[in-house]
Short mmCIF file of C-alpha atoms (C1' of nucleotides) in Angstrom, two decimals:
data_model
loop_
_atom_site.label_atom_id
_atom_site.label_comp_id
_atom_site.label_asym_id
_atom_site.label_seq_id
_atom_site.Cartn_x
_atom_site.Cartn_y
_atom_site.Cartn_z
CA MET P 233 -6.22 -32.01 -12.91
CA SER P 234 -3.31 -30.06 -13.61
CA GLU P 235 -1.37 -30.42 -16.91
CA LYS P 236 2.79 -31.47 -17.06
CA PRO P 237 4.99 -29.44 -16.10
CA GLU P 238 5.82 -29.92 -19.78
CA GLN P 239 2.95 -28.54 -20.88
CA LYS P 240 2.93 -25.84 -18.18
CA LEU P 241 5.78 -24.62 -20.01
CA ARG P 242 5.58 -24.45 -23.24
CA LYS P 243 2.29 -23.33 -22.70
CA ARG P 244 3.81 -20.62 -21.28
CA ASN P 245 6.82 -20.33 -24.40
CA ILE P 246 9.92 -21.60 -22.83
CA LYS P 247 11.81 -24.67 -23.99
CA PRO P 248 10.87 -27.43 -21.87
CA THR P 249 14.47 -28.17 -20.52
CA ALA P 250 14.76 -30.53 -17.31
CA MET P 251 16.01 -28.59 -15.16
CA ARG P 252 13.61 -26.77 -15.76
CA GLU P 253 11.26 -28.60 -14.89
CA LEU P 254 12.92 -29.24 -11.85
CA VAL P 255 12.18 -26.10 -10.88
CA LEU P 256 8.84 -25.94 -11.92
CA LYS P 257 8.49 -28.95 -10.21
CA VAL P 258 9.55 -27.57 -7.09
CA LEU P 259 7.82 -24.10 -7.41
CA THR P 260 4.40 -26.18 -7.37
CA ASP P 261 4.35 -28.20 -4.91
CA GLN P 262 5.85 -25.28 -2.78
CA LYS P 263 2.35 -23.64 -1.31
CA THR P 264 4.06 -20.76 0.43
CA ALA P 265 6.76 -18.47 -1.91
CA ILE P 266 10.67 -19.22 -3.06
CA SER P 267 13.67 -17.08 -2.82
CA LEU P 268 16.61 -17.62 -4.67
CA PRO P 269 18.85 -18.67 -1.52
CA GLU P 270 16.01 -20.85 -0.53
CA LEU P 271 16.54 -22.93 -4.12
CA GLU P 272 19.53 -23.17 -4.74
CA GLN P 273 19.50 -25.16 -1.09
CA LYS P 274 16.64 -27.16 -2.49
CA PHE P 275 18.98 -28.29 -4.83
CA GLU P 276 21.60 -29.71 -3.69
CA LYS P 277 24.15 -29.61 -7.67
CA ALA P 278 22.43 -26.34 -9.34
CA ASP P 279 24.34 -23.46 -9.66
CA LYS P 280 23.09 -20.35 -7.96
CA ALA P 281 23.18 -18.31 -12.13
CA THR P 282 21.46 -20.83 -13.49
CA LEU P 283 18.77 -20.92 -10.88
CA TYR P 284 18.88 -16.72 -10.85
CA ARG P 285 18.18 -16.88 -14.65
CA THR P 286 15.56 -19.94 -15.22
CA LEU P 287 13.93 -17.11 -12.26
CA LYS P 288 14.02 -14.41 -14.47
CA THR P 289 13.10 -16.61 -17.60
CA PHE P 290 9.56 -17.87 -15.23
CA GLU P 291 9.02 -14.32 -15.46
CA LYS P 292 9.38 -12.76 -18.12
CA GLN P 293 6.89 -15.54 -19.52
CA LYS P 294 4.96 -14.46 -16.18
CA LEU P 295 4.72 -18.05 -14.89
CA ILE P 296 5.38 -16.64 -11.61
CA HIS P 297 4.98 -13.49 -10.12
CA SER P 298 8.10 -11.69 -7.79
CA ILE P 299 7.08 -10.75 -3.87
CA ASP P 300 9.12 -8.59 -1.89
CA ASP P 301 8.34 -8.92 1.48
CA GLY P 302 10.22 -6.30 3.37
CA THR P 303 12.52 -9.24 4.57
CA GLY P 304 16.59 -9.82 2.84
CA PRO P 305 15.71 -11.56 -1.30
CA VAL P 306 12.79 -11.41 -3.69
CA LYS P 307 10.57 -14.59 -2.87
CA TYR P 308 8.55 -16.03 -6.24
CA ALA P 309 4.87 -18.10 -6.67
CA LEU P 310 2.96 -19.45 -9.52
CA CYS P 311 0.38 -17.76 -11.61
CA LEU P 312 -2.41 -18.39 -12.51
CA GLU P 313 -3.38 -20.65 -15.24
CA GLU P 314 -5.12 -17.34 -16.73
CA CYS P 315 -2.98 -14.45 -14.97
CA SER P 316 -1.22 -12.34 -17.98
CA CYS P 317 -0.06 -9.64 -14.13
CA SER P 318 -1.92 -7.50 -15.01
CA VAL P 319 -3.82 -4.51 -12.74
CA ASN P 320 -6.72 -7.05 -12.69
CA ASP P 321 -4.55 -10.03 -11.47
CA LEU P 322 -3.20 -8.61 -9.07
CA HIS P 323 -3.25 -10.11 -5.63
CA VAL P 324 -2.95 -9.59 -1.70
CA HIS P 325 0.85 -10.92 -0.50
CA PHE P 326 0.53 -12.46 3.50
CA HIS P 327 3.71 -12.47 5.02
CA CYS P 328 4.00 -14.36 8.42
CA THR P 329 6.11 -12.57 10.56
CA LYS P 330 7.17 -15.63 12.21
CA CYS P 331 7.52 -18.75 10.78
CA ASN P 332 8.69 -16.05 8.10
CA LYS P 333 6.09 -17.62 4.73
CA THR P 334 5.10 -16.00 1.98
CA TYR P 335 1.32 -16.84 0.89
CA CYS P 336 -0.01 -15.14 -2.63
CA LEU P 337 -4.27 -14.44 -0.94
CA HIS P 338 -5.62 -15.04 -4.44
CA GLU P 339 -8.54 -14.49 -3.27
CA ILE P 340 -8.37 -10.98 -2.09
CA PRO P 341 -7.58 -8.52 -4.98
CA VAL P 342 -5.83 -5.73 -4.32
CA PRO P 343 -7.86 -3.14 -3.11
CA SER P 344 -8.23 0.21 -5.50
CA VAL P 345 -7.25 3.59 -4.42
CA ASN P 346 -7.60 7.22 -5.79
CA LEU P 347 -4.71 8.82 -6.32
CA PRO P 348 -3.74 12.40 -6.19
CA LYS P 349 -3.94 14.79 -8.88
CA ASN P 350 -1.46 13.94 -11.78
CA PHE P 351 -0.24 11.08 -10.48
CA SER P 352 -1.58 7.67 -12.89
CA LEU P 353 -0.90 4.11 -11.89
CA GLU P 354 0.54 0.96 -13.07
CA SER P 355 1.13 -1.67 -10.50
CA VAL P 356 0.21 -2.26 -7.22
CA ASP P 357 2.20 -4.18 -4.16
CA MET P 358 0.32 -4.51 -1.12
CA VAL P 359 1.46 -7.23 1.59
CA VAL P 360 0.42 -7.52 4.80
CA GLN P 361 2.58 -8.97 7.83
CA GLY P 362 1.28 -10.71 10.73
CA ILE P 363 0.79 -14.01 11.58
CA CYS P 364 -0.71 -16.55 9.19
CA ALA P 365 -2.98 -20.04 10.47
CA ASN P 366 -0.28 -22.44 10.75
CA CYS P 367 1.48 -20.43 13.52
CA LYS P 368 -1.46 -19.29 14.88
CA MET J 289 4.95 27.14 12.09
CA SER J 290 7.92 24.27 12.54
CA GLU J 291 9.99 23.44 15.89
CA LYS J 292 13.40 23.63 15.63
CA PRO J 293 14.85 19.74 14.86
CA GLU J 294 17.18 20.02 17.76
CA GLN J 295 13.09 19.82 19.39
CA LYS J 296 11.74 17.50 17.65
CA LEU J 297 14.96 14.84 18.00
CA ARG J 298 13.95 15.93 22.48
CA LYS J 299 10.73 15.34 21.62
CA ARG J 300 11.22 11.37 20.67
CA ASN J 301 14.62 10.45 22.65
CA ILE J 302 17.16 10.97 20.98
CA LYS J 303 19.71 12.89 21.21
CA PRO J 304 20.33 15.45 19.28
CA THR J 305 23.98 15.07 18.01
CA ALA J 306 25.80 17.79 15.14
CA MET J 307 25.59 15.00 12.50
CA ARG J 308 21.54 14.05 13.82
CA GLU J 309 20.43 17.67 12.95
CA LEU J 310 22.04 17.33 10.15
CA VAL J 311 20.16 14.33 9.40
CA LEU J 312 17.22 15.16 10.17
CA LYS J 313 17.63 18.90 8.18
CA VAL J 314 18.19 16.40 5.02
CA LEU J 315 15.03 14.45 5.52
CA THR J 316 13.14 17.88 6.56
CA ASP J 317 13.79 19.14 3.46
CA GLN J 318 13.17 15.89 1.16
CA LYS J 319 9.67 16.16 -0.79
CA THR J 320 10.52 12.20 -1.15
CA ALA J 321 12.24 9.63 0.64
CA ILE J 322 15.21 8.89 0.24
CA SER J 323 17.88 5.57 1.11
CA LEU J 324 20.88 5.44 2.56
CA PRO J 325 22.98 5.09 -0.85
CA GLU J 326 21.46 9.17 -1.40
CA LEU J 327 21.97 10.13 1.84
CA GLU J 328 25.93 9.11 1.79
CA GLN J 329 25.74 11.40 -1.36
CA LYS J 330 24.48 13.92 0.02
CA PHE J 331 27.12 14.31 2.84
CA GLU J 332 31.20 14.45 1.01
CA LYS J 333 32.54 13.46 4.88
CA ALA J 334 29.78 11.93 6.56
CA ASP J 335 30.59 8.20 7.26
CA LYS J 336 28.27 5.29 5.74
CA ALA J 337 28.12 3.04 8.88
CA THR J 338 27.04 6.79 11.20
CA LEU J 339 24.21 7.28 8.73
CA TYR J 340 23.28 3.61 8.90
CA ARG J 341 22.97 3.77 13.08
CA THR J 342 20.90 7.08 12.35
CA LEU J 343 18.62 6.11 10.53
CA LYS J 344 18.19 3.08 12.44
CA THR J 345 17.71 5.38 15.72
CA PHE J 346 15.52 7.00 14.03
CA GLU J 347 13.34 4.23 12.11
CA LYS J 348 13.73 3.31 16.38
CA GLN J 349 12.40 6.00 17.81
CA LYS J 350 9.60 6.17 14.87
CA LEU J 351 11.15 9.56 13.55
CA ILE J 352 11.17 8.22 10.03
CA HIS J 353 9.17 5.19 8.72
CA SER J 354 11.57 2.72 5.71
CA ILE J 355 9.85 2.30 2.52
CA ASP J 356 10.61 -0.54 0.52
CA ASP J 357 9.07 0.21 -2.45
CA GLY J 358 11.13 -3.16 -4.21
CA THR J 359 13.89 -0.59 -6.92
CA GLY J 360 17.08 -1.72 -4.18
CA PRO J 361 17.91 0.20 -1.47
CA VAL J 362 15.32 1.03 1.04
CA LYS J 363 14.29 4.45 1.44
CA TYR J 364 13.64 6.71 4.85
CA ALA J 365 10.74 9.53 4.93
CA LEU J 366 9.56 11.32 7.71
CA CYS J 367 6.81 10.09 10.37
CA LEU J 368 4.05 13.02 10.69
CA GLU J 369 3.79 14.55 14.04
CA GLU J 370 1.46 12.54 15.37
CA CYS J 371 3.09 9.59 14.04
CA SER J 372 3.33 5.86 16.30
CA CYS J 373 3.93 3.93 13.50
CA SER J 374 0.18 1.47 14.18
CA VAL J 375 -2.36 0.21 11.56
CA ASN J 376 -4.04 3.16 12.39
CA ASP J 377 -0.97 5.31 10.90
CA LEU J 378 -0.24 3.68 8.32
CA HIS J 379 -0.59 5.37 4.55
CA VAL J 380 0.41 4.63 0.89
CA HIS J 381 2.97 4.51 -0.80
CA PHE J 382 3.65 5.85 -4.20
CA HIS J 383 6.61 4.79 -6.55
CA CYS J 384 7.41 6.64 -9.52
CA THR J 385 9.11 4.69 -12.46
CA LYS J 386 10.11 7.29 -13.97
CA CYS J 387 11.72 9.50 -11.89
CA ASN J 388 12.63 7.16 -8.86
CA LYS J 389 11.48 9.05 -6.29
CA THR J 390 9.36 7.40 -3.37
CA TYR J 391 6.20 9.60 -1.56
CA CYS J 392 4.12 9.18 1.50
CA LEU J 393 0.57 9.48 0.45
CA HIS J 394 -0.32 10.49 3.99
CA GLU J 395 -2.83 11.50 3.22
CA ILE J 396 -4.21 7.95 2.04
CA PRO J 397 -4.77 5.54 4.49
CA VAL J 398 -3.96 2.20 3.70
CA PRO J 399 -7.48 -0.23 3.23
CA SER J 400 -7.91 -2.13 5.30
CA VAL J 401 -8.29 -6.03 4.22
CA ASN J 402 -10.80 -9.36 5.11
CA LEU J 403 -7.61 -12.43 5.12
CA PRO J 404 -8.43 -15.65 5.63
CA LYS J 405 -9.49 -17.52 9.28
CA ASN J 406 -7.18 -17.40 11.55
CA PHE J 407 -4.63 -14.96 9.74
CA SER J 408 -3.91 -12.13 12.26
CA LEU J 409 -2.35 -7.83 11.12
CA GLU J 410 0.54 -6.79 11.97
CA SER J 411 0.80 -4.14 9.83
CA VAL J 412 0.33 -4.08 6.35
CA ASP J 413 2.56 -1.66 3.28
CA MET J 414 1.80 -1.34 0.14
CA VAL J 415 3.43 0.52 -2.36
CA VAL J 416 2.13 1.79 -5.32
CA GLN J 417 3.94 2.15 -9.16
CA GLY J 418 2.70 5.29 -11.29
CA ILE J 419 4.35 8.08 -13.36
CA CYS J 420 3.98 11.12 -10.40
CA ALA J 421 2.36 14.10 -11.32
CA ASN J 422 5.46 15.64 -12.21
CA CYS J 423 6.87 13.32 -14.78
CA LYS J 424 3.45 13.25 -16.31
"C1'" DT Y 51 37.52 19.53 38.18
"C1'" DA Y 52 39.54 14.58 37.97
"C1'" DT Y 53 37.58 10.48 36.69
"C1'" DA Y 54 35.73 6.63 35.24
"C1'" DA Y 55 31.41 5.27 32.50
"C1'" DC Y 56 28.80 5.84 28.52
"C1'" DT Y 57 27.23 7.54 23.74
"C1'" DT Y 58 29.13 8.86 19.40
"C1'" DT Y 59 31.71 8.58 15.49
"C1'" DG Y 60 34.80 6.83 11.74
"C1'" DC Y 61 37.31 3.06 9.66
"C1'" DA Y 62 37.38 -1.36 8.46
"C1'" DA Y 63 35.76 -5.78 7.11
"C1'" DC Y 64 32.25 -9.06 6.07
"C1'" DC Y 65 28.48 -11.04 4.77
"C1'" DC Y 66 24.83 -12.36 0.93
"C1'" DG Y 67 22.20 -11.62 -2.73
"C1'" DG Y 68 21.91 -9.67 -6.80
"C1'" DT Y 69 24.17 -9.91 -11.34
"C1'" DT Y 70 27.74 -10.97 -14.99
"C1'" DG Y 71 31.29 -13.01 -18.58
"C1'" DC Y 72 32.62 -16.37 -20.75
"C1'" DA Y 73 33.46 -21.34 -22.02
"C1'" DC Y 74 31.62 -25.55 -22.93
"C1'" DT Y 75 27.65 -28.43 -23.54
"C1'" DT Y 76 23.34 -29.65 -25.30
"C1'" DA Y 77 19.35 -29.12 -28.59
"C1'" DT Y 78 18.31 -27.03 -33.48
"C1'" DT Y 79 18.05 -25.84 -38.23
"C1'" DA Y 80 20.09 -25.92 -41.96
"C1'" DT G 271 27.50 -33.18 -40.30
"C1'" DA G 272 28.57 -29.08 -39.64
"C1'" DA G 273 26.54 -24.49 -37.73
"C1'" DT G 274 24.06 -22.13 -34.89
"C1'" DA G 275 21.17 -20.85 -31.23
"C1'" DA G 276 20.50 -21.90 -26.74
"C1'" DG G 277 21.14 -23.09 -21.79
"C1'" DT G 278 24.68 -24.09 -18.51
"C1'" DG G 279 28.12 -23.94 -15.04
"C1'" DC G 280 32.10 -21.36 -12.07
"C1'" DA G 281 34.14 -17.72 -10.89
"C1'" DA G 282 34.68 -13.04 -9.78
"C1'" DC G 283 31.93 -9.33 -9.10
"C1'" DC G 284 28.84 -5.48 -7.57
"C1'" DG G 285 26.31 -2.85 -4.07
"C1'" DG G 286 23.92 -2.21 -0.20
"C1'" DG G 287 23.44 -3.16 4.54
"C1'" DT G 288 25.97 -4.62 9.30
"C1'" DT G 289 29.44 -5.00 12.62
"C1'" DG G 290 33.46 -5.15 15.32
"C1'" DC G 291 36.86 -1.53 17.80
"C1'" DA G 292 39.23 1.69 19.04
"C1'" DA G 293 38.89 6.78 19.02
"C1'" DA G 294 36.67 11.12 20.27
"C1'" DG G 295 33.06 13.15 22.83
"C1'" DT G 296 29.32 13.54 26.34
"C1'" DT G 297 27.57 13.12 30.90
"C1'" DA G 298 27.27 11.03 35.32
"C1'" DT G 299 29.88 11.09 40.33
"C1'" DA G 300 33.21 11.73 43.75
#
DNA sequence: TATAACTTTGCAACCCGGTTGCACTTATTA
DNA sequence: TAATAAGTGCAACCGGGTTGCAAAGTTATA
């Protein structure tokens, strides 16, 4: 059973305002990542800057993470409950070149890489491009 | 022995104009990837649109490839001689969070991933974030 | 060689995602 | 309740990317 949006926000130390609960709801209903422009369209009323700052707050508190699939606007998706956005939590993302949807493949961790001498690793972004199951 | 820029362009079916040879030279001298804004700064004279179109032409003809390291402008780097930008030619990129330089790790191929059922793979972008040997 | 056809370049303008300043409203706290 | 802080809305701006169009340069054709 999933907990209430309000609790989910509190758990991440985000003050639960009406606006934020609405945005969280959209993010929760969404199976794929969503960009700021897309989010704007989902709200007739809300202001771009507010939504922008909401996403930034969510990201900072690790409620969501950002994905740059290279197709323009950055997209955002919910983190898993236990996620702390550390290297261990990283997963592969998939971008469908047909429907332009971007998926979190939570079950596929980012493979490890052996870097050249004296290169140290902080994080990894891995985006697979292709056709998703829906478009096949 | 490296061949003349002019030949390098011809080999990729790019008409070798003065402009293009200059841009190719900059790209060749560069050890790390370069963005359009950075390229602009290297030329006092040349126009942004021309440089933009030059890069697009180079990319289309697979003389260079683009890298989006998530820090803003897209960067470009020379392909290897034999590169055809197919999945086999893909390599890992490294972005240094300190000096903001982006490296092609040609010797590190992108690891393979097992996608979920009915997801098909066309390409992969893998960018490792960290500190490079120079900044260490 | 002259002319026509095409390609490349330069300039200007535009688009769009992202970001910030500031005033106003809403919550918190003393 | 007054004072303070946090959140929101509006407007404006920035910067990378992109396009239209005319001028300059190149190539092909008669």
